[in-house]
CSV table of C-alpha atoms in Angstrom, one decimal:
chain,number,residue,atom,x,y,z
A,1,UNK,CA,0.0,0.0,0.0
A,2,UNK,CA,3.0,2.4,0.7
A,3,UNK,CA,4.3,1.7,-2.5
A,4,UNK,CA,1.3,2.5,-4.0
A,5,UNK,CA,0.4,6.0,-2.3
A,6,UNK,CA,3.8,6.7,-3.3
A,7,UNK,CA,3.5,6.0,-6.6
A,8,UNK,CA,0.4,7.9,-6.6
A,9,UNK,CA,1.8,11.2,-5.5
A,10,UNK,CA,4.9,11.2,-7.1
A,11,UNK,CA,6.8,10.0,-4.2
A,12,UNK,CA,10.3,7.6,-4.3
A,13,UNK,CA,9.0,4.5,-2.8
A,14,UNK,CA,10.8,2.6,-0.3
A,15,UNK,CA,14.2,0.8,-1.4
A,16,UNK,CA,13.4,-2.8,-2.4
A,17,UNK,CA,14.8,-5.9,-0.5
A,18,UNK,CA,17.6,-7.7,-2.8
A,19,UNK,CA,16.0,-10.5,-2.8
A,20,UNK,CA,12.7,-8.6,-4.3
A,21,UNK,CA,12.9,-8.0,-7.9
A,22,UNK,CA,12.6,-4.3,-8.6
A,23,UNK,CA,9.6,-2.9,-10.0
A,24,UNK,CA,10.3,-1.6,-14.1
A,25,UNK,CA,10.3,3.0,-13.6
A,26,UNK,CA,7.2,4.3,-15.0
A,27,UNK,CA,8.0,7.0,-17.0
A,28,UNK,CA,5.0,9.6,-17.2
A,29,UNK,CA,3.9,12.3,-19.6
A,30,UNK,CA,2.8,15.6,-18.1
A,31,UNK,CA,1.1,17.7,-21.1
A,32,UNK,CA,-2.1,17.1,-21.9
A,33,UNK,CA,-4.6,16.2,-24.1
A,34,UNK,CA,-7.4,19.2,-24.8
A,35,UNK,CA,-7.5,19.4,-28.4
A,36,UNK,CA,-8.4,16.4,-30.8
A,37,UNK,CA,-6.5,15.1,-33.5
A,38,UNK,CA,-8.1,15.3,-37.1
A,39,UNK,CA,-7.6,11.3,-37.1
A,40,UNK,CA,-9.7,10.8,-34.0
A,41,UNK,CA,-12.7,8.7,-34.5
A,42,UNK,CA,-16.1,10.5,-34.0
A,43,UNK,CA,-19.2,9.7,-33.0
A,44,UNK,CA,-20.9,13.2,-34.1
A,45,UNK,CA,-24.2,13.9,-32.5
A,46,UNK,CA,-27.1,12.7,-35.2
A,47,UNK,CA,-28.7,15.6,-37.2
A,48,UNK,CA,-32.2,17.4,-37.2
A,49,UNK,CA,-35.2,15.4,-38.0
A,50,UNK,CA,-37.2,17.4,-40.4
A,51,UNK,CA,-39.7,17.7,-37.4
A,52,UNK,CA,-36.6,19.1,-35.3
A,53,UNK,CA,-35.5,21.2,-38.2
A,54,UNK,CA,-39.0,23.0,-38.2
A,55,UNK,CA,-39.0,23.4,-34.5
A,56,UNK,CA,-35.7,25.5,-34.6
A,57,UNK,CA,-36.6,27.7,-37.4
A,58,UNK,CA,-39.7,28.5,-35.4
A,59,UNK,CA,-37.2,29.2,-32.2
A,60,UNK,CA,-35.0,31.1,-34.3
A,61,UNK,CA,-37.7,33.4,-35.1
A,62,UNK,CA,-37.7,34.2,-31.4
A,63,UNK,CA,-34.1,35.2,-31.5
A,64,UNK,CA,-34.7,39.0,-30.8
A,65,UNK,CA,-36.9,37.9,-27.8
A,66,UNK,CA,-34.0,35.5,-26.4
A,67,UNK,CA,-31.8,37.6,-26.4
A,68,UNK,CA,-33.8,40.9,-25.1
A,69,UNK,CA,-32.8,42.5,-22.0
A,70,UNK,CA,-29.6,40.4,-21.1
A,71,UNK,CA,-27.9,42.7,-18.9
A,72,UNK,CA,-26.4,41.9,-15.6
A,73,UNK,CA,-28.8,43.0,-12.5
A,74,UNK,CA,-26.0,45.4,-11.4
A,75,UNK,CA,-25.2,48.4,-13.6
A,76,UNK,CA,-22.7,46.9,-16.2
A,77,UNK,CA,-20.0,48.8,-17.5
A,78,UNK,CA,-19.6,49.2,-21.4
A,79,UNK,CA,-17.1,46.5,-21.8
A,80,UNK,CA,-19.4,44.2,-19.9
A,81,UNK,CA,-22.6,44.8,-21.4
A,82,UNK,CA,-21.1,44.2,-24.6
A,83,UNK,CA,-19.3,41.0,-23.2
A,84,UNK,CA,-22.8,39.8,-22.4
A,85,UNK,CA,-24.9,40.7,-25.5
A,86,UNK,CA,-22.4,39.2,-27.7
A,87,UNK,CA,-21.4,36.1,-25.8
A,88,UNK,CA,-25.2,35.5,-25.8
A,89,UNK,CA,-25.5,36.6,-30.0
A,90,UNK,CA,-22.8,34.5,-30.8
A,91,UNK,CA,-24.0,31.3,-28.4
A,92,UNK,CA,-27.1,30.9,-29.7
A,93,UNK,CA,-26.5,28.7,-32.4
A,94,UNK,CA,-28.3,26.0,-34.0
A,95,UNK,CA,-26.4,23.5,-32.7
A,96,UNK,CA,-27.2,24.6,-29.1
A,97,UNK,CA,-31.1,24.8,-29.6
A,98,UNK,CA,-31.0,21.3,-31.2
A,99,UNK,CA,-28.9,20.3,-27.8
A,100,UNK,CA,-32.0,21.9,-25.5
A,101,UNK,CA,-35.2,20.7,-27.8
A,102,UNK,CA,-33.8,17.4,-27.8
A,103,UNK,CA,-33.3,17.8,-23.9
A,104,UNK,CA,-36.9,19.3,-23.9
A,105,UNK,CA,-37.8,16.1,-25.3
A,106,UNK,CA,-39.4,17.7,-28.4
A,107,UNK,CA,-41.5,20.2,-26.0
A,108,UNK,CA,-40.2,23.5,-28.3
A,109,UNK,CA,-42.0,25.7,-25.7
A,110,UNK,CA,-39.9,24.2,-22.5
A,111,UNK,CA,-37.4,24.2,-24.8
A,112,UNK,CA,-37.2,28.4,-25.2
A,113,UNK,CA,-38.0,28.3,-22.0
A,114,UNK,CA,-34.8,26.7,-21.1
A,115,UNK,CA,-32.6,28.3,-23.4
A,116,UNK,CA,-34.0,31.7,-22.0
A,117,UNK,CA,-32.9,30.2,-18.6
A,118,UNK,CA,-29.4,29.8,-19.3
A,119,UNK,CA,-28.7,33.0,-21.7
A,120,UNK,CA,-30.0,34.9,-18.1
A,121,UNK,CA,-27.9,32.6,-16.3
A,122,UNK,CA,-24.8,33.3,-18.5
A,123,UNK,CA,-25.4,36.8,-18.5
A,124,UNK,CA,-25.2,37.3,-15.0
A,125,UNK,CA,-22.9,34.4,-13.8
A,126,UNK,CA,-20.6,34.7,-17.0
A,127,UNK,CA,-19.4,31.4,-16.9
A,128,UNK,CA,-16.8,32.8,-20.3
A,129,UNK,CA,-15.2,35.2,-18.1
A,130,UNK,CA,-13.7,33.1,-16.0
A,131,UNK,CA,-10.1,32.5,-16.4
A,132,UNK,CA,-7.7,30.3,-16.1
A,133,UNK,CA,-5.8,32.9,-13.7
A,134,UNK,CA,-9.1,33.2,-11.2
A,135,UNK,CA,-9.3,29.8,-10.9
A,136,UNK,CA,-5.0,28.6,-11.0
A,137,UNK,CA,-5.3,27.7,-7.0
A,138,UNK,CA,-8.8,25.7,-7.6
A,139,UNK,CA,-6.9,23.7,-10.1
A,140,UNK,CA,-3.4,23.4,-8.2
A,141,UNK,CA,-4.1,19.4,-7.1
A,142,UNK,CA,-5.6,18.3,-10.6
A,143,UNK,CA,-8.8,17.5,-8.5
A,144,UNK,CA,-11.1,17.8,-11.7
A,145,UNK,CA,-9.5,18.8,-15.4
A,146,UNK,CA,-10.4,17.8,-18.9
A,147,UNK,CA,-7.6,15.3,-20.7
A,148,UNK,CA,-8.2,12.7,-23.7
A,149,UNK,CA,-11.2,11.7,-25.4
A,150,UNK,CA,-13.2,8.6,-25.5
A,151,UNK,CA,-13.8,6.3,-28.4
A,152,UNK,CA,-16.6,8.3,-29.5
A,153,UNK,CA,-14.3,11.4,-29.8
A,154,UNK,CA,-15.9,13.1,-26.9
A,155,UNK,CA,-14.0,14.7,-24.3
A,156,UNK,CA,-13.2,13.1,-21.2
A,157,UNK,CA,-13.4,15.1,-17.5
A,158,UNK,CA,-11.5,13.3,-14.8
A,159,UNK,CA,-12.3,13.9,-11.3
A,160,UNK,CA,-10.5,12.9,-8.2
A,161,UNK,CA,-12.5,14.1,-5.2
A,162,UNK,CA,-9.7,13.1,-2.7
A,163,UNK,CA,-7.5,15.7,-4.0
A,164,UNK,CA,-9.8,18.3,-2.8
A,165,UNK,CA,-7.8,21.7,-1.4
A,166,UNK,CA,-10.4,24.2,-0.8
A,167,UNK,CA,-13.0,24.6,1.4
A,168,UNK,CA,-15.4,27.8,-1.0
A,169,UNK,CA,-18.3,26.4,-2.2
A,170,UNK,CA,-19.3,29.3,-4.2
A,171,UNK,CA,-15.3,28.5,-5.8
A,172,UNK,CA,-15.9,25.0,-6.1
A,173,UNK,CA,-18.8,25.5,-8.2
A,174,UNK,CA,-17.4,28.2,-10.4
A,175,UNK,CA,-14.4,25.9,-11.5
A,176,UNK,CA,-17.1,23.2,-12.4
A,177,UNK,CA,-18.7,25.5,-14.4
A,178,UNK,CA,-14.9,26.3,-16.0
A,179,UNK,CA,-14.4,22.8,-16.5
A,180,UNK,CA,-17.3,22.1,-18.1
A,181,UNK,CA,-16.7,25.6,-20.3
A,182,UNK,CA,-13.1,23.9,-21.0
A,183,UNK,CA,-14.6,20.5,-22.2
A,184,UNK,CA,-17.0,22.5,-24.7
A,185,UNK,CA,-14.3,23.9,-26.3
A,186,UNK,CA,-12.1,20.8,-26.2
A,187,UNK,CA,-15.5,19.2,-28.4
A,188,UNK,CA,-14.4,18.1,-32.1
A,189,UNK,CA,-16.9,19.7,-34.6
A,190,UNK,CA,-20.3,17.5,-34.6
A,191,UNK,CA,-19.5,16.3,-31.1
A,192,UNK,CA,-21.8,17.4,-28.6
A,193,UNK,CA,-21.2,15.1,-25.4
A,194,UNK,CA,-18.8,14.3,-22.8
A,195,UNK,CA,-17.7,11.7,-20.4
A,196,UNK,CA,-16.7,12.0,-16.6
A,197,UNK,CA,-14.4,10.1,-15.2
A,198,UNK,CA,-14.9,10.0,-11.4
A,199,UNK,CA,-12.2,8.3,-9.1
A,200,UNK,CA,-14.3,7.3,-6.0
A,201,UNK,CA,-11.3,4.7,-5.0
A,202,UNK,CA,-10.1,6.9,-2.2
A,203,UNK,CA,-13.4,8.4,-1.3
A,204,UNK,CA,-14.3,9.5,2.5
A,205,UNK,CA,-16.9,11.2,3.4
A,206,UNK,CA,-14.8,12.6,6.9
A,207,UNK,CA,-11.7,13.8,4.6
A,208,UNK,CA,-11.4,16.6,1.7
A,209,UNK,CA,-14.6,14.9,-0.6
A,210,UNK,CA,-17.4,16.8,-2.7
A,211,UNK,CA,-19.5,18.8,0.1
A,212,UNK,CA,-23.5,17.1,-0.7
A,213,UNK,CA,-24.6,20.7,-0.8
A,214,UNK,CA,-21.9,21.5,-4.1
A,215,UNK,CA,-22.9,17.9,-5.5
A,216,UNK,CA,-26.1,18.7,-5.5
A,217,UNK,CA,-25.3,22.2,-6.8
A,218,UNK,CA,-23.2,21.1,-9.5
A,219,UNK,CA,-26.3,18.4,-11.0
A,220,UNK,CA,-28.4,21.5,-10.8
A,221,UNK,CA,-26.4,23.3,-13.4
A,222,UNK,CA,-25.6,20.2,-15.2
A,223,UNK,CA,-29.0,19.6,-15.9
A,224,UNK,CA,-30.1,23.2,-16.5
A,225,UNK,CA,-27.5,25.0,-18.4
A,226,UNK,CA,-25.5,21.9,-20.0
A,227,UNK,CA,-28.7,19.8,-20.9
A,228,UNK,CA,-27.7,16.6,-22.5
A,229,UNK,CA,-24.3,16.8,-22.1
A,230,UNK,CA,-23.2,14.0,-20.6
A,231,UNK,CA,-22.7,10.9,-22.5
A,232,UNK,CA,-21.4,8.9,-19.5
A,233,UNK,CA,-20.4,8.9,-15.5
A,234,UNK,CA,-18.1,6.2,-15.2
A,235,UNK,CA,-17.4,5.7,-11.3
A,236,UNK,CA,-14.1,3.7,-10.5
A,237,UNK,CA,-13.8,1.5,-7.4
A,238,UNK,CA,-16.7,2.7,-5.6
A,239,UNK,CA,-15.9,1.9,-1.6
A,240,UNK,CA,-19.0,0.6,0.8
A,241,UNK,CA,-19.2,4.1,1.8
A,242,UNK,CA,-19.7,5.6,-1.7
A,243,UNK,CA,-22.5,4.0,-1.9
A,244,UNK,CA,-24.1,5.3,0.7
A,245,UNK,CA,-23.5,9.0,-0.6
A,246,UNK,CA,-24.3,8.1,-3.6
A,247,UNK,CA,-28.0,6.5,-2.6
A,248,UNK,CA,-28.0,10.4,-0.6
A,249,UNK,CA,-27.8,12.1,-4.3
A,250,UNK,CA,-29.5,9.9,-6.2
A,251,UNK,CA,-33.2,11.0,-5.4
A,252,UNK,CA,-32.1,14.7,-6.7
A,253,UNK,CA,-30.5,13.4,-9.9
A,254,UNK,CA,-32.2,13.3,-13.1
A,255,UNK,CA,-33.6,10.0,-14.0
A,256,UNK,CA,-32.1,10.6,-17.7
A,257,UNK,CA,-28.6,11.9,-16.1
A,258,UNK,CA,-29.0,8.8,-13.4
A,259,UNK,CA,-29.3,5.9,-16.3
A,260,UNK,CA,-25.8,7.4,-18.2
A,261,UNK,CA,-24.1,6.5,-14.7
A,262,UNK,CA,-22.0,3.5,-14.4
A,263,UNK,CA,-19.5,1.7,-12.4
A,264,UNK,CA,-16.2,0.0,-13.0
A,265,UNK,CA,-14.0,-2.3,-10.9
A,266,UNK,CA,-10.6,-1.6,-11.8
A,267,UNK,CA,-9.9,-4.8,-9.8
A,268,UNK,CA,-11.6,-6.9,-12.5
A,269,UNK,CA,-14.4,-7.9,-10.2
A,270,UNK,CA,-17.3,-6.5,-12.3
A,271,UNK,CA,-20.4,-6.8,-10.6
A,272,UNK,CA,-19.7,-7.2,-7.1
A,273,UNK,CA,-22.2,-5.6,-4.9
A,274,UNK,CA,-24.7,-3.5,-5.9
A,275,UNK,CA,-24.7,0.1,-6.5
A,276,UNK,CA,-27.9,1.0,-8.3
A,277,UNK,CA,-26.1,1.1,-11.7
A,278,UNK,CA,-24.2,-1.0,-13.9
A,279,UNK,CA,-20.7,-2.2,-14.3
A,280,UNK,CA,-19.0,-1.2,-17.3
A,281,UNK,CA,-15.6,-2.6,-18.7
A,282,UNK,CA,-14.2,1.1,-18.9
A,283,UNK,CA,-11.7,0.1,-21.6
A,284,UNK,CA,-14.9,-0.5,-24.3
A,285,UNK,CA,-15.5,3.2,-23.9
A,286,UNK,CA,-11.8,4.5,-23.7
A,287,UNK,CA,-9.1,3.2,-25.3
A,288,UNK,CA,-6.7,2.2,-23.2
A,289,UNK,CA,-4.0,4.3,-24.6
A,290,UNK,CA,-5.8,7.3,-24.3
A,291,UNK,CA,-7.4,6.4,-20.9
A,292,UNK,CA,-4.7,7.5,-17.9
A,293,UNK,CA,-3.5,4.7,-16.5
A,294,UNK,CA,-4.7,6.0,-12.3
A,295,UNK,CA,-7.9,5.1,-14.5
A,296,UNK,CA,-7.1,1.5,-15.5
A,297,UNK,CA,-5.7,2.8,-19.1
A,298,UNK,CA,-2.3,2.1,-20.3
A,299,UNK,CA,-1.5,6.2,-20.7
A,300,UNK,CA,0.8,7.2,-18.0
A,301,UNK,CA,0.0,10.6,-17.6
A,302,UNK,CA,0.4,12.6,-14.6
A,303,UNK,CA,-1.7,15.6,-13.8
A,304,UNK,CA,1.2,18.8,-13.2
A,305,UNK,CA,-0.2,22.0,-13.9
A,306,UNK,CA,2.9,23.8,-14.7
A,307,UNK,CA,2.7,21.7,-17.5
A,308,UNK,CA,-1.3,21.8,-18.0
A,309,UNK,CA,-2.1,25.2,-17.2
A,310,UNK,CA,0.6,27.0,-20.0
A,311,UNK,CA,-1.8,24.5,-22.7
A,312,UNK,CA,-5.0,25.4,-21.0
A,313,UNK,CA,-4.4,29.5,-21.3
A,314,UNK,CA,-3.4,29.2,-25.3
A,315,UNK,CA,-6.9,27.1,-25.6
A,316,UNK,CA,-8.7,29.4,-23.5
A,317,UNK,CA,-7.4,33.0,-25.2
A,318,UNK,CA,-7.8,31.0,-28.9
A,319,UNK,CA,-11.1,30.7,-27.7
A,320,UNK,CA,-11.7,34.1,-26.3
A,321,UNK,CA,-10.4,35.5,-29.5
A,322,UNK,CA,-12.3,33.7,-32.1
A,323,UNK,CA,-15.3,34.7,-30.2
A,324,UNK,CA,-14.9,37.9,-29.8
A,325,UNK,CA,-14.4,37.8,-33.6
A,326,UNK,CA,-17.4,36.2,-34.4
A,327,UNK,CA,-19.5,38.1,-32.0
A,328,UNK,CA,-18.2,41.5,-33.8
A,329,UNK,CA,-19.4,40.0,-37.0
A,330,UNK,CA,-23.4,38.6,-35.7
């Protein structure tokens, strides 16, 4: 076990007995993943039905009513009213309200209704003006980043709730919402989903895990402002305890979001105990050498964010910038 947890943080493990044969050195990569290749595979998100198609022409016609009175509730300042009205302009696109009307199940009514939900929510919470400076100490112990894709070409958000180092709530949920910002951006065009990774092997609910109150905060804004984002939750190891939270947060999830959950044994022992969800062999939705190998992959990667944040900044400013273009131009 010491060898492990030393392994795990980076640590020289004891020296080996002579008469033990010496463990080969891993050798791990530090710089991530966040952009895909043009050879990746893709699974891209299946087009409008001509029923669908009719339903957002009709919701396009209600762009100038979407977009109407999108100011913060304080007094803005130019640079920020303009930041808001042309983040919303320019985020409003077709592929979006496909994303909500199929969340809406078809409804196109809930459907405005939702997309007019988060345009106010974006316009006062801003989740584009957050930067990779405001949030470098949240993202100091690589407790939740985006790195790799899955087979389907969608990213892949790992999260390791032990490595928790704050204790602000309203900061915790703010670099969820970067995160998920992050993976959108990190999307391959066509692609629409993602996947979470969460490491629950280490989980405790007495030492630096997930407050319930930000859990249940952060399936709020999953569910309202990223509809239909998530292909899968893949949960590795789950202890006895896990369960237990996890039967806690269950009632509040989504019954959609709850049946894209799943579970893996990195043990091999698929199936053992019950959970409320099913076992999945991880390695049939990542490929092993893109899946890290603290995740049961074959990709030794190590999170270090000297080495992630320098990629994550050019990403994030590429980002800004095309935006700002294309916001100029609606």
């Amino acid at each position: 076990m010491s060898a492990f947890l030393s392994s795990l943080l980076g640590r020289k493990a004891a020296t080996t007995p002579d008469n033990v044969a010496e463990k080969p050195t891993v050798i791990y990569e530090f710089l991530p993943r966040l952009e895909p290749s043009p050879s990746m595979p893709i699974e891209p998100t299946p087009a409008a039905t001509p029923e669908e198609q009719q339903s957002m022409d009709l919701i396009n016609h209600q762009r100038t009513t979407l977009l109407a009175d999108l100011l913060p509730a304080t007094e803005p300042t130019t640079a920020d009213s303009g930041s808001a009205l042309e983040d919303a302009s320019g985020w409003l696109t077709d592929s979006r309200i496909l994303v909500y009307l199929r969340a809406s199940k078809g409804d196109r009514n809930q459907a405005i209704s939702r997309l007019r939900a988060t345009l106010e929510w974006r316009a006062t919470y801003r989740p584009y003006a957050i930067t990779p400076t405001m949030m470098r100490t949240e993202g100091a112990t690589g407790k939740m980043y985006v790195n790799g894709y899955d087979r389907g070409g969608r990213p892949v958000v790992y999260m390791f709730p032990h490595r928790e180092n704050t204790s602000d709530a309203k900061d915790h949920l703010r670099y969820i919402v970067f995160t998920m910002e992050q993976a959108l951006r990190a999307m391959a065009p066509g692609v629409t989903k993602l996947t979470i990774i969460i490491d629950a092997s280490m989980f405790s609910p007495l030492a630096h895990s997930v407050p319930l109150s930000t859990a249940r905060e952060f399936l709020n804004v999953l569910e309202k402002h990223y509809p239909d984002r998530l292909f899968k939750a893949l949960v590795l190891s789950p202890p006895a305890y896990f369960v237990v939270f996890y039967r806690i947060v269950a009632p509040f999830i989504d019954p959609v979001t709850k049946s894209k959950i799943a579970f893996v044994d990195l043990a091999g022992e698929k199936g053992r105990g019950s959970v409320d969800g099913a076992w999945v062999d991880i390695k049939e939705l990542v490929d092993p050498g893109m899946l890290q190998s603290d995740a049961g992959g074959a990709w030794n990667y190590k999170y270090s964010q000297d080495e992630y944040w320098p990629v994550l900044e050019r990403i994030y400013s590429a980002s800004n910038a095309a935006a700002t273009v294309a916001g100029a131009s609606v």
